[in-house]
Structure formats: C-alpha cells, structure tokens
PDB file of C-alpha atoms and ligand atoms in Angstrom:
ATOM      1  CA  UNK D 172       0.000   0.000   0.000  1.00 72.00           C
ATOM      2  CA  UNK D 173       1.210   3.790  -0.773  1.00 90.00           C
ATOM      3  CA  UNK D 174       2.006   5.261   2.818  1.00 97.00           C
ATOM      4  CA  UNK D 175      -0.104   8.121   3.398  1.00 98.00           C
ATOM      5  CA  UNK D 176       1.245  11.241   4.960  1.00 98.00           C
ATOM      6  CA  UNK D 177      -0.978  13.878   6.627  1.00 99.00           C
ATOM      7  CA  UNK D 178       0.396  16.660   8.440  1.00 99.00           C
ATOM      8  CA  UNK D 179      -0.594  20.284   9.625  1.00 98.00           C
ATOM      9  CA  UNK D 180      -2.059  22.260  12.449  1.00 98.00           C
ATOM     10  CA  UNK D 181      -3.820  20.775  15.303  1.00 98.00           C
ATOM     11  CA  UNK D 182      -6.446  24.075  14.358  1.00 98.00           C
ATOM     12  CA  UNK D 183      -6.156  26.295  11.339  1.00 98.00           C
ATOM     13  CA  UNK D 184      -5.572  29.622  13.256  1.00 98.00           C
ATOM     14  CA  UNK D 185      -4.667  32.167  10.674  1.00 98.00           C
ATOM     15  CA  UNK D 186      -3.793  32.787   7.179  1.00 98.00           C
ATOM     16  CA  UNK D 187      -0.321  33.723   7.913  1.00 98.00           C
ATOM     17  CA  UNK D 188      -0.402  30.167   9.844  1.00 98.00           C
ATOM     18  CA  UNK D 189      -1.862  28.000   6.697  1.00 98.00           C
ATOM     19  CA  UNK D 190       0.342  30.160   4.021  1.00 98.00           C
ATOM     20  CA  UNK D 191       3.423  28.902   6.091  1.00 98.00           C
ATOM     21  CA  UNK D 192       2.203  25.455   6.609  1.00 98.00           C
ATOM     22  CA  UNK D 193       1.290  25.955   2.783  1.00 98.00           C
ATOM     23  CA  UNK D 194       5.348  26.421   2.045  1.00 98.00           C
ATOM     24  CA  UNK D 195       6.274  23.837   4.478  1.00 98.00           C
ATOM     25  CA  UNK D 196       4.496  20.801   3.334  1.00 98.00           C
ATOM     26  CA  UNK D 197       5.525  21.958  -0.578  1.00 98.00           C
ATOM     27  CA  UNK D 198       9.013  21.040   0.377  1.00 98.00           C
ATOM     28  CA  UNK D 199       8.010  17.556   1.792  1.00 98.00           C
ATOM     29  CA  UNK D 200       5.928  14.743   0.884  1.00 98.00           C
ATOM     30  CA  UNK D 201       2.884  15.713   2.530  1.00 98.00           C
ATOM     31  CA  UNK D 202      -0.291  14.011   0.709  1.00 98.00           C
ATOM     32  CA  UNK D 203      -3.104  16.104   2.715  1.00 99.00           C
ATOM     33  CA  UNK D 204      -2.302  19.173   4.846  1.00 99.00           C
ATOM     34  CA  UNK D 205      -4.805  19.945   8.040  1.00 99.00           C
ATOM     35  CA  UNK D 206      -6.932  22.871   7.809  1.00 98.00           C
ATOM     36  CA  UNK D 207      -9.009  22.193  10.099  1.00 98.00           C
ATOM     37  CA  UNK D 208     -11.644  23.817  10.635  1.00 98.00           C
ATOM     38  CA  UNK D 209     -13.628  22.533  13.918  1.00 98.00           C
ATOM     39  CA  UNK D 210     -12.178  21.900  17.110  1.00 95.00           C
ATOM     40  CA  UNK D 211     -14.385  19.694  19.419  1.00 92.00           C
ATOM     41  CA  UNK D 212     -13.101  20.340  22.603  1.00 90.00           C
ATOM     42  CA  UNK D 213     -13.010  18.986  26.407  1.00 87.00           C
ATOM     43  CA  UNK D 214     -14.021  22.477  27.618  1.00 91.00           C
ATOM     44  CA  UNK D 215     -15.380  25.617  25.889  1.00 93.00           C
ATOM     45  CA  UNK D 216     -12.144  27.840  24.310  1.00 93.00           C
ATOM     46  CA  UNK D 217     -11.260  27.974  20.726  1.00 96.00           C
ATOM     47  CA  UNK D 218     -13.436  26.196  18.842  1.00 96.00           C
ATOM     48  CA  UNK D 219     -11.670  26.874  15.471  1.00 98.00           C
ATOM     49  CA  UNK D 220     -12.252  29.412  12.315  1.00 98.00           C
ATOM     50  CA  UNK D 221     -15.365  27.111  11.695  1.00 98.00           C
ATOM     51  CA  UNK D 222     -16.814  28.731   8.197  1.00 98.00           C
ATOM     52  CA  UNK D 223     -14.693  31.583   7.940  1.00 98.00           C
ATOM     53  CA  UNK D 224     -11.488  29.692   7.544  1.00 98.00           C
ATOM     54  CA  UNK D 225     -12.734  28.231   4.345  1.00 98.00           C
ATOM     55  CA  UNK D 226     -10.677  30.636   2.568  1.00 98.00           C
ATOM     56  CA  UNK D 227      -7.205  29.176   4.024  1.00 98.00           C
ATOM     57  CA  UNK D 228      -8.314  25.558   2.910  1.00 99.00           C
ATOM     58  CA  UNK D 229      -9.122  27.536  -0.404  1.00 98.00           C
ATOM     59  CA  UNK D 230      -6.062  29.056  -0.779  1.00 98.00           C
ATOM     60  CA  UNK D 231      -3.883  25.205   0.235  1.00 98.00           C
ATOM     61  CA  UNK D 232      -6.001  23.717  -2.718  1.00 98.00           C
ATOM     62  CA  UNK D 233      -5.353  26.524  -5.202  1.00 98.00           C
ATOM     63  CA  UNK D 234      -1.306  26.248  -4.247  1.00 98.00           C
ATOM     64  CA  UNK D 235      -1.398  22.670  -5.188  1.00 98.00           C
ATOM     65  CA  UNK D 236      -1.552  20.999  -1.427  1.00 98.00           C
ATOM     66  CA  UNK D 237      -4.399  19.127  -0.494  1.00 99.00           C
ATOM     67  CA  UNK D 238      -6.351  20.537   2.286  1.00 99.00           C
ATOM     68  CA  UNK D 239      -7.782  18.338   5.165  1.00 99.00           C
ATOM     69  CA  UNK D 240     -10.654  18.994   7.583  1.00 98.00           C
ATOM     70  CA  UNK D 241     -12.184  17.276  10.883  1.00 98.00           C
ATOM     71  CA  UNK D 242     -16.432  17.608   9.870  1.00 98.00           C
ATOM     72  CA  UNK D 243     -18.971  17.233  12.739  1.00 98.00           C
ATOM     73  CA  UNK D 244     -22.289  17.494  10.606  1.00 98.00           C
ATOM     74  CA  UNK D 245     -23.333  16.696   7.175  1.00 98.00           C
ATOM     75  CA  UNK D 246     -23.675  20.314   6.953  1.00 98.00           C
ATOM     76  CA  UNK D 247     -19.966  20.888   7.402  1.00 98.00           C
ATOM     77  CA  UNK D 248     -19.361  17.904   4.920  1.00 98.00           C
ATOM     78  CA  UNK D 249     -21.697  19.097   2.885  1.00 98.00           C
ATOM     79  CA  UNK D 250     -20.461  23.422   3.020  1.00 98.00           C
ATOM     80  CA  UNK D 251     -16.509  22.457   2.821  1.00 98.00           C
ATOM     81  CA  UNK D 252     -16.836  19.548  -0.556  1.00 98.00           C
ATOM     82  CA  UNK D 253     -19.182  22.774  -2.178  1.00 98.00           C
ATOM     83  CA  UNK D 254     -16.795  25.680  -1.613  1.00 98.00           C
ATOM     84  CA  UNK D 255     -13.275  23.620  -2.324  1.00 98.00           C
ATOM     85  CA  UNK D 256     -13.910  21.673  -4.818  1.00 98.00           C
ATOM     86  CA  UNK D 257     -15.569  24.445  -7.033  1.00 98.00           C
ATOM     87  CA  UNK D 258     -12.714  26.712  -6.348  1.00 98.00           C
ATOM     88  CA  UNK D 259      -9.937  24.148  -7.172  1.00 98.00           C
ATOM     89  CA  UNK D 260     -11.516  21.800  -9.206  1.00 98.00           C
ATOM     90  CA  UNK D 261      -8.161  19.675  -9.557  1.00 98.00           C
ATOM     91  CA  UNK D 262      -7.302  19.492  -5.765  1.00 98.00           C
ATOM     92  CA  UNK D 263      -8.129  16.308  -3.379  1.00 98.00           C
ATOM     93  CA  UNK D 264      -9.710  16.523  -0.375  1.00 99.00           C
ATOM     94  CA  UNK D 265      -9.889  14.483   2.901  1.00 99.00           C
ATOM     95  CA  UNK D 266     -12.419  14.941   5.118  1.00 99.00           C
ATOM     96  CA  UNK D 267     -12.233  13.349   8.594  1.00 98.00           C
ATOM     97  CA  UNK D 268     -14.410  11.757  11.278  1.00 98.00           C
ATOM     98  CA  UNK D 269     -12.914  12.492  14.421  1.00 98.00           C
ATOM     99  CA  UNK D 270     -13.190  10.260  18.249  1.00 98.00           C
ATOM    100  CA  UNK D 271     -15.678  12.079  20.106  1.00 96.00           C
ATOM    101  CA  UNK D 272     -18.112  11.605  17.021  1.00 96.00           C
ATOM    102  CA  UNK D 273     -19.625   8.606  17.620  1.00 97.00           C
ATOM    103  CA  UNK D 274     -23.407   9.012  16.340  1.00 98.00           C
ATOM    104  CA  UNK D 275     -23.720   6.302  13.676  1.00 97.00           C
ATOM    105  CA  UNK D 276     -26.344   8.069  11.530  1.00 98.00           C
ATOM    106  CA  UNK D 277     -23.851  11.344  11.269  1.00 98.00           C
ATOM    107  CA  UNK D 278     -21.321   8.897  10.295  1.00 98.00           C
ATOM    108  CA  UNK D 279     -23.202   7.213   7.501  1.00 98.00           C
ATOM    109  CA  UNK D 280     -24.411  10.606   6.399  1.00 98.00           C
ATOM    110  CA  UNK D 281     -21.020  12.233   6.020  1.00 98.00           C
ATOM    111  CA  UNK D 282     -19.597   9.250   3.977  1.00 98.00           C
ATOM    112  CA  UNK D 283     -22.364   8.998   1.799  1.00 98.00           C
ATOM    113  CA  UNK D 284     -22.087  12.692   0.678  1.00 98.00           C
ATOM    114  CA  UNK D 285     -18.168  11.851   0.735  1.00 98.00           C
ATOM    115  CA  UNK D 286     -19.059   8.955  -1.657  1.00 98.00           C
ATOM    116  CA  UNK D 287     -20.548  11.987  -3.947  1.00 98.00           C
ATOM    117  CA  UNK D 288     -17.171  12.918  -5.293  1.00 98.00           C
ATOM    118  CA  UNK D 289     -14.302  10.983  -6.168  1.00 97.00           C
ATOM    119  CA  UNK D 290     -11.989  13.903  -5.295  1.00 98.00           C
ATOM    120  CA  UNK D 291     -12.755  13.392  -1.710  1.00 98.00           C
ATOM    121  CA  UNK D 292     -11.028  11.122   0.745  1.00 98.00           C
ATOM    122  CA  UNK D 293     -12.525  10.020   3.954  1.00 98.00           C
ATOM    123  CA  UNK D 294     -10.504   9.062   7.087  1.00 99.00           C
ATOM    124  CA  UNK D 295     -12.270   7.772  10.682  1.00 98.00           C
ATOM    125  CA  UNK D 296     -10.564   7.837  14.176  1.00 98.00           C
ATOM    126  CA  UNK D 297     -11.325   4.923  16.582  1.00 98.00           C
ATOM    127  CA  UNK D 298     -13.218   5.655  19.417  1.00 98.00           C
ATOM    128  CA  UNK D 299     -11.476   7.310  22.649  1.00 98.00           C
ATOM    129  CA  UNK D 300     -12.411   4.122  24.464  1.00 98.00           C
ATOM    130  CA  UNK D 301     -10.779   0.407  24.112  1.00 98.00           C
ATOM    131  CA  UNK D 302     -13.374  -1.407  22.129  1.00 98.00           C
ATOM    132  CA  UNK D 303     -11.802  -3.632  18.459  1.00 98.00           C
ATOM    133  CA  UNK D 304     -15.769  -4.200  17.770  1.00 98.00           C
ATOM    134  CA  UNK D 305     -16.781  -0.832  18.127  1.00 98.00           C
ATOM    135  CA  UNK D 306     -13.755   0.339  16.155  1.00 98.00           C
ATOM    136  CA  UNK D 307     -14.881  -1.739  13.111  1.00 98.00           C
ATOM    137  CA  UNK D 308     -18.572  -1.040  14.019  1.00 98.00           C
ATOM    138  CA  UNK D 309     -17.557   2.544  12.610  1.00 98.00           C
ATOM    139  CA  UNK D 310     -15.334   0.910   9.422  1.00 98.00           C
ATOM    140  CA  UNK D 311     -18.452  -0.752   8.686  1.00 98.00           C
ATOM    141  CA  UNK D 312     -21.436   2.191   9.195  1.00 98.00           C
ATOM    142  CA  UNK D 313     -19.371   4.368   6.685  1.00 98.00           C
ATOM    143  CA  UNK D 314     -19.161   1.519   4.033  1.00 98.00           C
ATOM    144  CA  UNK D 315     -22.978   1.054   4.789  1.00 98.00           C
ATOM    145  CA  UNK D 316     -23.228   5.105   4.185  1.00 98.00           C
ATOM    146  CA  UNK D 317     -21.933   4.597   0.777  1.00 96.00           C
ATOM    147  CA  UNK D 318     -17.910   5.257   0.567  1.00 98.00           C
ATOM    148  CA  UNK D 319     -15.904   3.123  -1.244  1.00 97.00           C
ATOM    149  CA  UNK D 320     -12.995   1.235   0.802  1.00 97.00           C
ATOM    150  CA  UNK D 321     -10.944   2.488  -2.082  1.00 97.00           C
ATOM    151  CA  UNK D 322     -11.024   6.240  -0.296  1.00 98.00           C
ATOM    152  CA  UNK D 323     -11.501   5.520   3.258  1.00 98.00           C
ATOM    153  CA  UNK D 324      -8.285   5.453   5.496  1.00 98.00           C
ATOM    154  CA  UNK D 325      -8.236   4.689   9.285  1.00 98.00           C
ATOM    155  CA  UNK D 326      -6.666   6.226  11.694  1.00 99.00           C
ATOM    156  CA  UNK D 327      -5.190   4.884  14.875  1.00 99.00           C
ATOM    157  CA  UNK D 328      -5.325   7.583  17.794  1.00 98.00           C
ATOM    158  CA  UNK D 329      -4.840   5.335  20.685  1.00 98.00           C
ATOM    159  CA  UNK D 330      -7.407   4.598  23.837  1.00 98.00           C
ATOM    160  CA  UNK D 331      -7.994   6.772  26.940  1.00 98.00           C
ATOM    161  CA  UNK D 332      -5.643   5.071  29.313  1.00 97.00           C
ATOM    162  CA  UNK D 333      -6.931   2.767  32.169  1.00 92.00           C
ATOM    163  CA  UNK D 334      -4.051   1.793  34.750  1.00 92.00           C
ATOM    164  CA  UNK D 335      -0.156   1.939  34.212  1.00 94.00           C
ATOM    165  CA  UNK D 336       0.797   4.789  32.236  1.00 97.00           C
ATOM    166  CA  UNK D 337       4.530   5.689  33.073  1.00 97.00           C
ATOM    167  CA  UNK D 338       4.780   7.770  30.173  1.00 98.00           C
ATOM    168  CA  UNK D 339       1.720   9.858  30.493  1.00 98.00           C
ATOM    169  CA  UNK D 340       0.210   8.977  27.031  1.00 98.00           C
ATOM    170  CA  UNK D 341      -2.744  10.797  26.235  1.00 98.00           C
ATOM    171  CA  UNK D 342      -3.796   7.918  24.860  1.00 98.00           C
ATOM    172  CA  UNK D 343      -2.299   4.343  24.925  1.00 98.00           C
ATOM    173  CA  UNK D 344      -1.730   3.302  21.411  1.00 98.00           C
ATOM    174  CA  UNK D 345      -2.791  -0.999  21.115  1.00 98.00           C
ATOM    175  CA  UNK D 346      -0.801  -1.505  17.799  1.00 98.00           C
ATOM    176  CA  UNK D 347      -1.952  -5.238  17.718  1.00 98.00           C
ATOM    177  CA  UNK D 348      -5.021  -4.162  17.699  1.00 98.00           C
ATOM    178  CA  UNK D 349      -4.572  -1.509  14.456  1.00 98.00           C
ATOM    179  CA  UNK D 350      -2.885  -4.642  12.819  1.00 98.00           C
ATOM    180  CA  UNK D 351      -5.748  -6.554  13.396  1.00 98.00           C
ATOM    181  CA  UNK D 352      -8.111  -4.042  12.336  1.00 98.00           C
ATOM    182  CA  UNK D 353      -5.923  -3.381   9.464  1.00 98.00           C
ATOM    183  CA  UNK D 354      -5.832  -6.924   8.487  1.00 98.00           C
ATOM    184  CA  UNK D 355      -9.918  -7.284   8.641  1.00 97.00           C
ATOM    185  CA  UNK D 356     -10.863  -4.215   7.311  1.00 97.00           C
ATOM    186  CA  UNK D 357      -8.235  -4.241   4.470  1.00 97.00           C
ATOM    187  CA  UNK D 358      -8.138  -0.438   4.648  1.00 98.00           C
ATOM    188  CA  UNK D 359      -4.718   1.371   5.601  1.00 98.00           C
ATOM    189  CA  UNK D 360      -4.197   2.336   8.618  1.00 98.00           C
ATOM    190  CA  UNK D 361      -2.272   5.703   9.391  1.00 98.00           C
ATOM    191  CA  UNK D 362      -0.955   6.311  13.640  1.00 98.00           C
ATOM    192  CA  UNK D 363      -1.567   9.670  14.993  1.00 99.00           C
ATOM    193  CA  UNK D 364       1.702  10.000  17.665  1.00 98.00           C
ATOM    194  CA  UNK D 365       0.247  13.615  18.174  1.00 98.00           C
ATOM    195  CA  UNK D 366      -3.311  12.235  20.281  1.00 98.00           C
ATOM    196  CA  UNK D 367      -1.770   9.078  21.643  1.00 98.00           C
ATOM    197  CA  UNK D 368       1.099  10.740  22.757  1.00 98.00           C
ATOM    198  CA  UNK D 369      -0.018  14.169  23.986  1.00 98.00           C
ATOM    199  CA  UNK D 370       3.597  15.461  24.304  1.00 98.00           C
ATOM    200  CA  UNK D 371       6.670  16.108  21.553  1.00 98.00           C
ATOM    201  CA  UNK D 372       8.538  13.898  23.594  1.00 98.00           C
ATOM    202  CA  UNK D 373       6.042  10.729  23.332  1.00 98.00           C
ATOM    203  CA  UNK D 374       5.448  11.902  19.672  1.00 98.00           C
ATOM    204  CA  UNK D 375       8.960  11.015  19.365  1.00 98.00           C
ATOM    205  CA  UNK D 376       9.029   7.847  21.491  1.00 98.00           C
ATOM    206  CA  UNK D 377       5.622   6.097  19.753  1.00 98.00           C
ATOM    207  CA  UNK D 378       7.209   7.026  16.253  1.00 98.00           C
ATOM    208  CA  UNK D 379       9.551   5.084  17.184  1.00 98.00           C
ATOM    209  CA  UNK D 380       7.554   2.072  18.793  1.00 98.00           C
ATOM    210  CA  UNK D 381       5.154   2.502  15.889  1.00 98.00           C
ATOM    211  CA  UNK D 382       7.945   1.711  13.261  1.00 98.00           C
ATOM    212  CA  UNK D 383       7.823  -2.523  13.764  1.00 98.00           C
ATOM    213  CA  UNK D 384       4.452  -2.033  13.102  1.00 98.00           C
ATOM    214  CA  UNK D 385       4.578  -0.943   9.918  1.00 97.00           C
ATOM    215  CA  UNK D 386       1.180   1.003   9.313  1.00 98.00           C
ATOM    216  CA  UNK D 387       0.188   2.856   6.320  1.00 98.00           C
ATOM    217  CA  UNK D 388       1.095   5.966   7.131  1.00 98.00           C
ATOM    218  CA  UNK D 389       0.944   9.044  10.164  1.00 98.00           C
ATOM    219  CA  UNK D 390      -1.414  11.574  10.587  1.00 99.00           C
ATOM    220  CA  UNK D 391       1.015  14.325  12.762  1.00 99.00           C
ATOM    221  CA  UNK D 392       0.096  17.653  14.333  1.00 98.00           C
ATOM    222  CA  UNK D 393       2.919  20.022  12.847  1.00 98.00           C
ATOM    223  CA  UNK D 394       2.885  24.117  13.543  1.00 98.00           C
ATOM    224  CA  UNK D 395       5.209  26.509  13.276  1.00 98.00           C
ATOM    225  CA  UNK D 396       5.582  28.045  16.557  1.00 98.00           C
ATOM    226  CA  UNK D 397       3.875  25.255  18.762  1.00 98.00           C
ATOM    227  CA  UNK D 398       4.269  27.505  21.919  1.00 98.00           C
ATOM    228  CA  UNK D 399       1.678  29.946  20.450  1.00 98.00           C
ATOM    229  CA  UNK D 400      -0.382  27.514  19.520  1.00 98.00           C
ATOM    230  CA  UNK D 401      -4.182  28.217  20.058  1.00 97.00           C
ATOM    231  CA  UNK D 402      -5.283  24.444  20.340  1.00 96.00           C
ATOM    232  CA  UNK D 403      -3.177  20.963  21.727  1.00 96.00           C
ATOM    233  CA  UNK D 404      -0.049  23.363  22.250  1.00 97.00           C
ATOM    234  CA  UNK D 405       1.819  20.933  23.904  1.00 98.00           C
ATOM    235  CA  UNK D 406       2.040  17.995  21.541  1.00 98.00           C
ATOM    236  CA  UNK D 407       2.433  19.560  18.056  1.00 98.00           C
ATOM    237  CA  UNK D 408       6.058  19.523  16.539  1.00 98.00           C
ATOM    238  CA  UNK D 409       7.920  21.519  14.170  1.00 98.00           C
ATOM    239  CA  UNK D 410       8.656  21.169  10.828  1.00 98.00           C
ATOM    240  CA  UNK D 411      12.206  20.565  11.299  1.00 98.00           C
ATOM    241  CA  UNK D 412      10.868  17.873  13.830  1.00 98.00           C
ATOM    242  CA  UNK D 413       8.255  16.709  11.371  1.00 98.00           C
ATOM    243  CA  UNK D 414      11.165  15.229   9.045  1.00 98.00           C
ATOM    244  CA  UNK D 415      12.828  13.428  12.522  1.00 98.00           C
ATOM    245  CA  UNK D 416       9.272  11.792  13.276  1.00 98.00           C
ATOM    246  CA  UNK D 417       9.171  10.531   9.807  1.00 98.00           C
ATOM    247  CA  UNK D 418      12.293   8.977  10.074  1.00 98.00           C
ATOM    248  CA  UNK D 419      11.515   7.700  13.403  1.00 97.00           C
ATOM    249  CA  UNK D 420       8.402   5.640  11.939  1.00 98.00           C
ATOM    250  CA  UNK D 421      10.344   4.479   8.950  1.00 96.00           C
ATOM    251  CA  UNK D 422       7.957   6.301   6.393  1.00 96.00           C
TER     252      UNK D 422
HETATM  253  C1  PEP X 751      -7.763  16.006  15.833  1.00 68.86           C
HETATM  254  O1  PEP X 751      -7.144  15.239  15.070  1.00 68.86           O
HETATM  255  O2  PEP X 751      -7.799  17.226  15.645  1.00 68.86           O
HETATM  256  C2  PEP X 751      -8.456  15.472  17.015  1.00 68.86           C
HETATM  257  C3  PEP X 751      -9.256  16.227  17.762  1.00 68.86           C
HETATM  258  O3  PEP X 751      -8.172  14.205  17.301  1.00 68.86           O
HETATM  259  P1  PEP X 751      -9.103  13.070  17.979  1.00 68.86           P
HETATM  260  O4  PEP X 751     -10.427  13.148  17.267  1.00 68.86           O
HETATM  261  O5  PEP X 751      -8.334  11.839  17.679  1.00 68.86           O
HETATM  262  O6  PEP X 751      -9.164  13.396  19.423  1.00 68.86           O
HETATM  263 MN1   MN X 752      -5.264  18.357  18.224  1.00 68.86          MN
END
C-alpha cells in the first residue's frame, strides 16, 4: 500500500499560519495538509475558524496541497466539498471523522455525501475508548453510508488510558489491535503520535515504537511556533521535527 502522509495544524488559526504550513508541506511529501476547521473540545475555548477559515483551505487547494478537515455534521461535509472543490476543481480533499463523534447516523451521512465525489477522501478515528468491535462497528457504518474502501483510510489515535501509564500517554496506542483491524478491514491504517502521545517527547518515542508495526502511514500535528499555539499546544512539533518523526516511523 502507498504510505499516506498527513500533516498540519492541530487548528487552522490564521492565514499567515496555513500560508506557512502551505510552504512547508511543498518542500516535503505531505499528501493532505490539516486545515481544520472545527475543534471539538473537552471544555469551551477555541473552537476553530469554523466557516470563515474556508478561505485558508481555499487558498492550500489553489497552491497545489491538499487541504484536510475534521467535519462534525453533514452540513460541514456538505459546506466544505461545495466551496473547495468548485474553487480548485483539480485538488483532493480528505475529510475526517474524528473520536468524540460517535453518532452512527452522522457517520453514515457524512460518507455517503463523501461517496458523492471521487476527489474526496474520507478518514475515521477509533473511538477514545478500548473497544476492536466498536472500532470496526464505525469501518463498517461508513461503508454502509456509501464510501468506497478504495477512499476511506483509518486512523489509529490510541485509547484513553486505564491503569499503568509511566509515560503519560494521552492515549495508549494498542498496535496489535490496528494490525488486526488493518488486516480485517483491508483499509490502511495511518498512527496519529500527536493524540496518543499528547507530548513532543512521546510523539517522538511512539514514532519510534510505531515503526515494527509498519502502518500505512501518520497523521502528525505540525505548527510553526507550537508555543503559540491556540489548540493541543503541547504535543504539536515543528517542521524541522516533522522530518525526525518521519524517520523515526520508517515512512
Ligand atoms: C484532531 O485530530 O484534531 C483530534 C481532535 O483528534 P481526535 O479526534 O483523535 O481526538
Ligand atoms: Mn489536536
């Protein structure tokens, strides 16, 4: 399988923030870039650019770099595939399903108007909680929504941790379990270090466990001045760190 490389923002912030990102991934193979729009988060703050920052995903398509977007609601599936694919008819796009989103009918919905358009890509997180069957309960509502397997990636994201946790994950990859998933499902499966790990430091360290495994790809939180950050500060690297985490996973 071609490994899959997304990268990007934990939050689109600004357009001086995308147009660097923009140059960034240019110089590196970077199949989708994240300009994403919604945040869902623990507790009220930033909640993203939401509509307004369909401009910046406008402006990644138009420069030749696919844009990439967490959706919520068929509306937001719906309002991002209408405004980016008409303004850049040649670009892809991957839309995402992210962990907290765990209504079955929304997740149907959004891959069958996915399904519309062959431009568009749809990748699905597991579920914050430790579950294989639920995990492939989700696998299988989008394929009953519509999408073809040919366009769906998974993503790996790790599990709330229960018990030992001497590294403070944020969540506690189970790479068996993405293998077995992987090897059921027969779609790829990409590892986000960036939610599992929760810190640059255990970005770096599952990159590196993650590398045996060999998955399909990563799906990395890259900005460039994580400090200022407006969302998951902490965790996201730099693009100088970017190329050491790809390394690290063997990619
Ligand atoms: C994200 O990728 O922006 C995100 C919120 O991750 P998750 O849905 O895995 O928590
Ligand atoms: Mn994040």
């Amino acid at each position: 399988m071609k490994t899959i490389i997304i990268a990007g923002p934990c939050s689109a912030e600004s357009n001086e923030q995308i147009d660097i990102a923009i140059s960034e991934a240019k110089k590196r193979k970077v199949d989708f870039l994240r300009v994403n729009l919604w945040k869902p988060r623990t507790k009220p703050g930033f909640e993203g650019l939401k509509e307004e920052g369909i401009k910046l995903m406008i402006n990644a398509a138009r420069n030749g770099v696919n844009p990439a977007t967490e959706v919520l609601t068929p509306g937001q599936a719906d309002f991002v595939m209408k405004r980016v694919l008409s303004a850049a008819p040649q670009t892809k796009l991957l839309l995402w399903l992210g962990a907290r989103n765990q209504n079955h009918f929304i997740q149907q919905e959004i891959a069958k108007l996915a399904s519309r358009d062959k431009r568009v890509s749809l990748l699905v997180k597991n579920q914050p909680w430790t579950n294989e069957e639920h995990w492939e309960g989700i696998i299988e509502h989008v394929v009953k929504g519509g999408i073809s397997k040919t366009v769906l990636i998974n993503c790996h994201r790790g599990f709330s941790p229960i018990g030992k946790n001497p590294y403070g994950f944020r969540n506690s990859p189970d790479f068996e379990m993405a293998v077995r998933v992987r090897n059921k499902t027969k779609i790829p499966v990409v590892f986000d270090p960036s939610h599992a790990g929760g810190s640059v430091e255990n970005v770096y360290r599952l990159a590196r466990q993650a590398k045996i495994y060999a998955l399909d790809g990563i799906m990395v939180e890259v900005h460039h001045d994580p400090k200022n950050a407006l969302t998951d500060s902490k965790q996201q690297v730099t693009w100088s760190q970017f190329d050491d985490i790809i390394k690290e996973m063997g990619l």
